[in-house]
XYZ file of C-alpha atoms in Angstrom:
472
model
C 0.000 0.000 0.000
C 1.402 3.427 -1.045
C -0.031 6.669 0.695
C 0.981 10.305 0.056
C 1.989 12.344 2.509
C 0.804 15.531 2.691
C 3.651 18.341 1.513
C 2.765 20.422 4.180
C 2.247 17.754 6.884
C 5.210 18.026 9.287
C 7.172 14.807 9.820
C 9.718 15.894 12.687
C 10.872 14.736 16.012
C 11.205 15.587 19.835
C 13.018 15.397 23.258
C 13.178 17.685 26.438
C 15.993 19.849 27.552
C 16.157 17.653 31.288
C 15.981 14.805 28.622
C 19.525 15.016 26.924
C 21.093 18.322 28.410
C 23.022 17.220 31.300
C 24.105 18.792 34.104
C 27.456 20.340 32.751
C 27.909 23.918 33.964
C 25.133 23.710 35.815
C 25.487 25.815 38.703
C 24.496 25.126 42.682
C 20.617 25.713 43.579
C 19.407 25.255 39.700
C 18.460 22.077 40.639
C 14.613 21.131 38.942
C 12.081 18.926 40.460
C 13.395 15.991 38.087
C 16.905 16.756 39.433
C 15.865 16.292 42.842
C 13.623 13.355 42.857
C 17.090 11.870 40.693
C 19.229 12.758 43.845
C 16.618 11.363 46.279
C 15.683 8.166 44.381
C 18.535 7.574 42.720
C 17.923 3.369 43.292
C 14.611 3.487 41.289
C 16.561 5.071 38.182
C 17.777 2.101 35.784
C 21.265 1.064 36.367
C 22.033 4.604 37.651
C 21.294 6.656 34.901
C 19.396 9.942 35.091
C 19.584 13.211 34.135
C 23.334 14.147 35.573
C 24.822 13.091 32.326
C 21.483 12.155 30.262
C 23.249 12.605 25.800
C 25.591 15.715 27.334
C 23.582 17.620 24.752
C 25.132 20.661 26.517
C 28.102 20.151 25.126
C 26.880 17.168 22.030
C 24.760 19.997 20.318
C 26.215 20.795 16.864
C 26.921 17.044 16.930
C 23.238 16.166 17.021
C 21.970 19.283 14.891
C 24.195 18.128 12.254
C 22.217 14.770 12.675
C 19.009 16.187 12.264
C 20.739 17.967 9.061
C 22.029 14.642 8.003
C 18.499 13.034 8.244
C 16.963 16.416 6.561
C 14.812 16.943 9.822
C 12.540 20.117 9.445
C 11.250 20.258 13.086
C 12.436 19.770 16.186
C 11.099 19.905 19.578
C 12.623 20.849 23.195
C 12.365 22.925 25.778
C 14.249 25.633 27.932
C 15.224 24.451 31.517
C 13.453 26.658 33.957
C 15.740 25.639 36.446
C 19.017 26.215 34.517
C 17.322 29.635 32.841
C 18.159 31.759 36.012
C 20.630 32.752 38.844
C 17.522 33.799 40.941
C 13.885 32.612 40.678
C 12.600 35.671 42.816
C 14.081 38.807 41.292
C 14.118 36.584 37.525
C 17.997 36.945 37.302
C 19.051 35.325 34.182
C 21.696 32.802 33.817
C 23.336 34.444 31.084
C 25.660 31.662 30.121
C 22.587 29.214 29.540
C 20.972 31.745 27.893
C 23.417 31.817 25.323
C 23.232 28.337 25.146
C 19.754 28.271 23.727
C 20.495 30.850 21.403
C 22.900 29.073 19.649
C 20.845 26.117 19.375
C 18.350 28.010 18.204
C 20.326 30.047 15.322
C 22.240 26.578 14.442
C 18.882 24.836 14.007
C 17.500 27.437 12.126
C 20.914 27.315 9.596
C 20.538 23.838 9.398
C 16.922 24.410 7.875
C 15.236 22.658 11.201
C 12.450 24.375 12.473
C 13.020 25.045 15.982
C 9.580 24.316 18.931
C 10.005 25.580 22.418
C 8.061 24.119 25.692
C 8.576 26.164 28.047
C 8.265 23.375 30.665
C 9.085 20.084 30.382
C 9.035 19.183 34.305
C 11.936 21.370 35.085
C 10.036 23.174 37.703
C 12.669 24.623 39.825
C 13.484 22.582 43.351
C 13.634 26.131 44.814
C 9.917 26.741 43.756
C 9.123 23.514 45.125
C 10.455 23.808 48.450
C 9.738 27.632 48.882
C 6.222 27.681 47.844
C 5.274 24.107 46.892
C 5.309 24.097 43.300
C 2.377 24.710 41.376
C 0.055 24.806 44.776
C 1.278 28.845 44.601
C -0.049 31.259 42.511
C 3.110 33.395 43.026
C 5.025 30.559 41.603
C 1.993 30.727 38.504
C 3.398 34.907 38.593
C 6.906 33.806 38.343
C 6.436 31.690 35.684
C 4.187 34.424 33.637
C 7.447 36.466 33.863
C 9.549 33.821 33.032
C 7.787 32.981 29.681
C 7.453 36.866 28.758
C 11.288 36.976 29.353
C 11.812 33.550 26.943
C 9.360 35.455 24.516
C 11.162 38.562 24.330
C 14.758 36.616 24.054
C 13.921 34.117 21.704
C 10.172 35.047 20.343
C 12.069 36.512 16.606
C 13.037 32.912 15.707
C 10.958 30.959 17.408
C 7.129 31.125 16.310
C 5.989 27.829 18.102
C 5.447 27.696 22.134
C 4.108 25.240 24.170
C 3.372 26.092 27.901
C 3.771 22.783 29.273
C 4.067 19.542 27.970
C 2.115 16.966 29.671
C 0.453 18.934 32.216
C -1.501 16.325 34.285
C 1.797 14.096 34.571
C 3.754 14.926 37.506
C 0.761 15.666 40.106
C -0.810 12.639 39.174
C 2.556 10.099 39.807
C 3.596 12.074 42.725
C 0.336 13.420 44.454
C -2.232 11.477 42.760
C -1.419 8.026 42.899
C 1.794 8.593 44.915
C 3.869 6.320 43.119
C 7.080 8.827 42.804
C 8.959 10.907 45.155
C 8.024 12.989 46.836
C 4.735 10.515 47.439
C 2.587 12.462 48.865
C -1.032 11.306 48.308
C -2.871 14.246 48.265
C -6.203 14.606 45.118
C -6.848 18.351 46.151
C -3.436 19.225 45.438
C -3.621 16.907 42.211
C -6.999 19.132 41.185
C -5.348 22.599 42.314
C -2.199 21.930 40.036
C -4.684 20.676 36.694
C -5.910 24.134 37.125
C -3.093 26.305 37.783
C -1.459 24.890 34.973
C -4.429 25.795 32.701
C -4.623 29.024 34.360
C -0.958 29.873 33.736
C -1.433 28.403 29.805
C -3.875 30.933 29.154
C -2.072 33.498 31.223
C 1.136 33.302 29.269
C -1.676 33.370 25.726
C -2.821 36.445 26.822
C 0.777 38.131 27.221
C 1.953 36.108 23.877
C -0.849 38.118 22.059
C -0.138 41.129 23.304
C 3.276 40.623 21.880
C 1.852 40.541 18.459
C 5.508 38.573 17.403
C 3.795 36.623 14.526
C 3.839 33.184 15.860
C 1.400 30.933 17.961
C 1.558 29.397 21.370
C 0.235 26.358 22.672
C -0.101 23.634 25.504
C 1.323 19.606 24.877
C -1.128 17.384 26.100
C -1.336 13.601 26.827
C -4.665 12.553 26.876
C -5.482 8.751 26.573
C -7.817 7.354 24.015
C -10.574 5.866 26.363
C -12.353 2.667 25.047
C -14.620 0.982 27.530
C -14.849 -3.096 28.047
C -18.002 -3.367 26.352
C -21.293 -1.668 24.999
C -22.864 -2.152 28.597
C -24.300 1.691 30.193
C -21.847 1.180 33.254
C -18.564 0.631 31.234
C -19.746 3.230 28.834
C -20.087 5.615 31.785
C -16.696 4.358 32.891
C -15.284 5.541 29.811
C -17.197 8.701 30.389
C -15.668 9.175 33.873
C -12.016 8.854 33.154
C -12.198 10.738 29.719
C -13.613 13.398 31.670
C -10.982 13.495 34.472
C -7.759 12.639 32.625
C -8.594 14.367 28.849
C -11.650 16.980 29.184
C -9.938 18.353 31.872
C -7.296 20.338 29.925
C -9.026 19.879 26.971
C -12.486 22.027 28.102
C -10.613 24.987 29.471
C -7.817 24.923 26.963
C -9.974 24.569 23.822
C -13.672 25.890 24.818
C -12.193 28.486 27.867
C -14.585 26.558 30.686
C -14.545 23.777 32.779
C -17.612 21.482 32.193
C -20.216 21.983 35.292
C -19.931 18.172 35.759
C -16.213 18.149 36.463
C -16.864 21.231 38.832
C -19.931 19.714 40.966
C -18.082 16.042 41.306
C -15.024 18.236 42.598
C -17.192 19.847 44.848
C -18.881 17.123 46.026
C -15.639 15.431 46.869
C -14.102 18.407 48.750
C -10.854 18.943 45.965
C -12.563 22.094 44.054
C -10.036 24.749 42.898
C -12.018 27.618 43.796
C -11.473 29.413 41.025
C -11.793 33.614 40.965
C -14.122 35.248 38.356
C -11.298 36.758 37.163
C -9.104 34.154 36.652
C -11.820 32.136 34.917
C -12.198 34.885 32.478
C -8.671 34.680 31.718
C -9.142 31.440 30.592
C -12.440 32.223 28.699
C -10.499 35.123 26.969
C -7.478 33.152 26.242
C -7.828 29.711 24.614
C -4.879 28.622 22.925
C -3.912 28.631 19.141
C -2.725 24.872 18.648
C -2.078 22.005 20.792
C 0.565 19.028 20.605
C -0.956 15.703 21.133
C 1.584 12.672 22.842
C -0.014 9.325 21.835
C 1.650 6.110 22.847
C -1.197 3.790 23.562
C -5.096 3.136 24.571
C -6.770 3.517 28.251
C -9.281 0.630 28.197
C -11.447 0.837 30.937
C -14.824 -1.120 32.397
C -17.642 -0.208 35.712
C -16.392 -0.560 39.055
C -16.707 -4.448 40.142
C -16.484 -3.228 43.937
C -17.891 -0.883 46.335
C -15.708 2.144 47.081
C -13.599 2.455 50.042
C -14.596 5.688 51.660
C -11.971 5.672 54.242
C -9.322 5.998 51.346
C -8.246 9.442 49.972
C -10.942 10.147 46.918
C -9.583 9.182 43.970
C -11.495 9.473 40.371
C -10.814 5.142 40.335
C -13.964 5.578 41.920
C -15.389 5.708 38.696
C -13.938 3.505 36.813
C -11.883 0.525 36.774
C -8.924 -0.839 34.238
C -9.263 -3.210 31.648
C -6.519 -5.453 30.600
C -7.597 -6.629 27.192
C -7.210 -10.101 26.109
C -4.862 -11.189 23.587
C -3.389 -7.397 23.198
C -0.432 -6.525 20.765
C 2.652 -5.410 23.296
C 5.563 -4.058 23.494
C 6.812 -6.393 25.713
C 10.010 -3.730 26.504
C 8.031 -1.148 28.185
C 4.940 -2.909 29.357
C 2.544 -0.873 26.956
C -0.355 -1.729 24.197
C 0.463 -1.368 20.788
C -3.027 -0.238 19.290
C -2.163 2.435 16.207
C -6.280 2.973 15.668
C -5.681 5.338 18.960
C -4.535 8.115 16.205
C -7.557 7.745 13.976
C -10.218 7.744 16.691
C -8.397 10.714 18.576
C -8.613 12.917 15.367
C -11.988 11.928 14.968
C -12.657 12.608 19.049
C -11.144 16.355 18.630
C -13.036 16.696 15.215
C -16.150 15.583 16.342
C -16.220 17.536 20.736
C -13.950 20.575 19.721
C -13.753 23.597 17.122
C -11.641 22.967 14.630
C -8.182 23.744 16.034
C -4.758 22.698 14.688
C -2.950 19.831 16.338
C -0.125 17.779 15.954
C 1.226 14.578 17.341
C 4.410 16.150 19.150
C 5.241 12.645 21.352
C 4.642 8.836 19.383
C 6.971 6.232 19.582
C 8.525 2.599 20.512
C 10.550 2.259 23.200
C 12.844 -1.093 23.002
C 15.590 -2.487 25.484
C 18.602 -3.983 24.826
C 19.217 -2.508 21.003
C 22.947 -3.595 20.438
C 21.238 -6.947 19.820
C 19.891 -5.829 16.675
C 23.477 -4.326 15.302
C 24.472 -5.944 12.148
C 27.822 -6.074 11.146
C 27.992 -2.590 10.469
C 27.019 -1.642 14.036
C 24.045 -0.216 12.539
C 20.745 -1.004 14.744
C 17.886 -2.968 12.729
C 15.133 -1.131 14.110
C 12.652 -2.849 12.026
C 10.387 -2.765 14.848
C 10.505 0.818 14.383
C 9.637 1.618 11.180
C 6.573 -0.538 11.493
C 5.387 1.035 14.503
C 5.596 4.293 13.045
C 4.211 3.357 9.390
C 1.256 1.951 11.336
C 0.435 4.571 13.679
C 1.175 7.334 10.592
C -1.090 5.295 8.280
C -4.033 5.766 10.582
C -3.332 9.848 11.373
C -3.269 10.017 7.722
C -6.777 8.106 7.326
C -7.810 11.064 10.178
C -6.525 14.126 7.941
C -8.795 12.275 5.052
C -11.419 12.346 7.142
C -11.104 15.917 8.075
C -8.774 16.272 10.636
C -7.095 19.635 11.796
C -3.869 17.828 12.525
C -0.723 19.231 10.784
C 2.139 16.732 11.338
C 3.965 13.656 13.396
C 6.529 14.341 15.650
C 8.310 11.205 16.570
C 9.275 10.231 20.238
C 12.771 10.779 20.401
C 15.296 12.289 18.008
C 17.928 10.658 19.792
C 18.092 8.012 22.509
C 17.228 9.491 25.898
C 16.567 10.013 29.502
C 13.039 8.811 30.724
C 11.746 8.934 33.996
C 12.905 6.088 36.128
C 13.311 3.898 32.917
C 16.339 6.029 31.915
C 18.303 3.959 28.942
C 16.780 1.056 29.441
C 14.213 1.692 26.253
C 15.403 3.371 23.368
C 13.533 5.871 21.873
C 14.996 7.425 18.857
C 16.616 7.652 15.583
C 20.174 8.190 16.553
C 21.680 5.666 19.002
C 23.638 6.739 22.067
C 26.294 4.779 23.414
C 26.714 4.862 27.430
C 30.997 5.923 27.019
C 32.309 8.559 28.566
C 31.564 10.725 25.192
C 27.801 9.864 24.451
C 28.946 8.682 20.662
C 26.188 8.941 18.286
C 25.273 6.819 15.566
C 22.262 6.726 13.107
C 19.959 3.704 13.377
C 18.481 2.209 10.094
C 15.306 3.881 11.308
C 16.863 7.201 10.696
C 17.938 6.554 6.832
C 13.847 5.629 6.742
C 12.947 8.426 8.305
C 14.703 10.598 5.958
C 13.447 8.718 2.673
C 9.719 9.700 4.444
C 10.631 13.448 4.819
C 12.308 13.087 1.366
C 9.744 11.684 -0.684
C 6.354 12.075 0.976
C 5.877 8.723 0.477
C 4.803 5.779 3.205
C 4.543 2.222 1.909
C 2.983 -0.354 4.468
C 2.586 -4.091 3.809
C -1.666 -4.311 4.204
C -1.236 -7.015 6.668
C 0.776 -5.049 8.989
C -1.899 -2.466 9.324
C -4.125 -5.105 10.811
C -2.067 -7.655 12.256
């Protein structure tokens, strides 16, 4: 099966800056959140690794941007480290040396003819926020981080004309605070709630001040909602479905996209004592200021059924309540990291933001397939087989293309990761990207067969896909 690709549809790739950076030059009290849960946890970090060393990007840079030049990558995705962006989170003193630092990446991107995307947070919350004023509980730290994003607007707004505010909002409240599986494990939901909506608070905050900028680009938020299918057609799983769409998706979605919350997330917050309480004002801000795109990280589906037990009310409310997970019989896996392989999740999620939302653009900005133990696929060469790869990204692109047939706003695929890199906990253990990173001293890169693929699809706007794969 041959399918044309769109000429405008953007085939790039991502990472974060806590991702690959390293901690090279990095000064003492930058430390992020993700820094500090590395230096208190270190044992639940495979082998070790974290983000102390991470690809050394700090210092790898022009070696990887010549990559992406090699592969004749056209976007790329990162962030700015909060933490590493200043001397002094109070009075907004800027680490000039790091601030340099972006700007060349930026500029050599931009010479290399790679579009360049900027999140301004990628969990690199500063530890000094964190301990100070507990994170995103504060609406100073919310003020702070308004300032912070005009200052990253003003600095790099003339080359860079696509901001996100966050990338996966919901994320780190809901391991840490929600279910309390990572440091600092504190189980606490109201917290969980009050974060959901400061971050959607400061999103459209930092709108409203990109506007006013008038600098010709757009700015929006990186989301990670989870395609919800329910066990079966019964009401209860379909209310199941329902439940957890509504808590883990709708709940950046409705403010983000429509500028409300809906009034049946608010009343089951009330009625479980974790409301935000919310200011008229600050609710207008959010009415006023919806955002202009969003990115969209897909990796795999949220199957869910009804509740088979009653409710523990002497537990700390928790929206399982609702719902219950469903592990699916006879699932595809990837047995490396433990998740379902399901590609269909990028045709029904273009048809569930056609079909609940205005029409606004998207694009995929996080999709990929993590695999352990890679040097097992070298061939004599040393070049990885990543076979597994390219099929897992011809079948997931194959059904986002059979969305944009159908009508979908979304504008491109960003693949999950440029180069191999740090993930949370997992660390190297799965590898991510195009370009392999060996764990020596200097980080050596090398491109996997993946990459030459990858390049032939930006190339030639062409995907070919056996017809059995799509369904197998």
């Amino acid at each position: 099966m041959e399918i044309s690709i769109p000429k405008d549809f953007v085939i790039g790739a991502a990472s974060s800056a806590w991702q690959t950076e390293g901690w090279k030059g990095k000064r003492e009290g930058q430390d992020s959140f993700i820094d500090s849960w590395y230096k208190n946890e270190r044992f639940v970090w495979h082998e070790g690794y974290g983000p102390g060393v991470a690809t050394n990007f700090i210092e790898n840079y022009d070696k990887d941007i010549a990559l992406m030049k090699e592969i004749h990558l056209t976007h790329y995705r990162t962030s700015i480290n909060w933490s590493r962006f200043f001397t002094d989170y109070e009075n907004l003193i800027v680490d000039e040396e790091y601030a340099k630092h972006i700007d060349t990446v930026i500029d050599q991107q931009i010479e290399a003819g790679v579009e360049p995307m900027i999140c301004l947070e990628h969990y690199e919350v500063p530890k000094y926020l964190m301990d100070k004023y507990d994170g995103w509980s504060s609406k100073h730290v919310l003020e702070l981080y308004v300032q912070y994003a005009q200052i990253a607007f003003e600095r790099y707004g003339d080359r860079v004309k696509n901001w996100f505010t966050f990338n996966e909002p919901i994320v780190v409240q809901t391991r840490c605070y929600l279910d309390a599986v990572r440091w600092p494990h504190e189980q606490n939901t109201k917290k969980w709630m009050l974060w959901n909506y400061h971050k959607a608070l400061a999103t459209a905050r930092a709108v409203e001040l990109y506007h006013k900028k008038q600098n010709g680009g757009r700015i929006g938020c990186i989301l990670n909602p989870e395609m919800v299918y329910p066990r079966s057609s019964s009401p209860e799983d379909q209310n199941a479905a329902k439940m957890y769409d509504l808590f883990f998706n709708r709940i950046f979605f409705d403010p983000m996209i429509n500028g409300e919350y809906s009034e049946e997330l608010i009343d089951i917050c009330k009625e479980h004592g974790i409301y935000f309480d919310p200011t008229a004002e600050e609710l207008a801000v959010i009415k006023n200021n919806p955002v202009d795109f969003l990115g969209i990280n897909q990796y795999y589906p949220k199957r869910v059924r009804a509740p088979r037990y009653k409710w523990n009310d002497q537990t700390p409310f928790h929206p399982e309540k609702y719902y219950e997970s469903f592990d699916l019989p006879g699932k595809r896996m990837n047995n490396s990291r433990g998740w379902e392989i399901y590609p269909e999740i990028m045709y029904d999620m273009s048809m569930y933001l056609k079909n609940n939302y205005r029409a606004i653009p998207w694009l995929i900005t996080e999709n990929g397939m993590g695999r352990e133990q890679e040097e097992l696929y070298k061939n004599k060469e040393g070049i990885v087989q990543d076979d597994y790869r390219i099929d897992f990204i011809s079948q997931h692109l194959y059904h986002l293309l059979r969305g944009v047939e159908d009508g979908s706003t979304c504008e491109g695929y960003m693949l999950w990761a440029f180069t191999d890199c740090v993930s949370p906990m997992n660390a190297f253990k799965n590898r991510y990207g195009l370009v392999r990173i060996e764990l020596d001293k200097q980080r050596t890169r090398s491109l996997k067969k993946s990459a030459f693929w990858y390049r032939s699809l930006i190339d030639e706007r062409k995907l070919f896909i056996d017809d059995i794969a799509v369904f197998k």
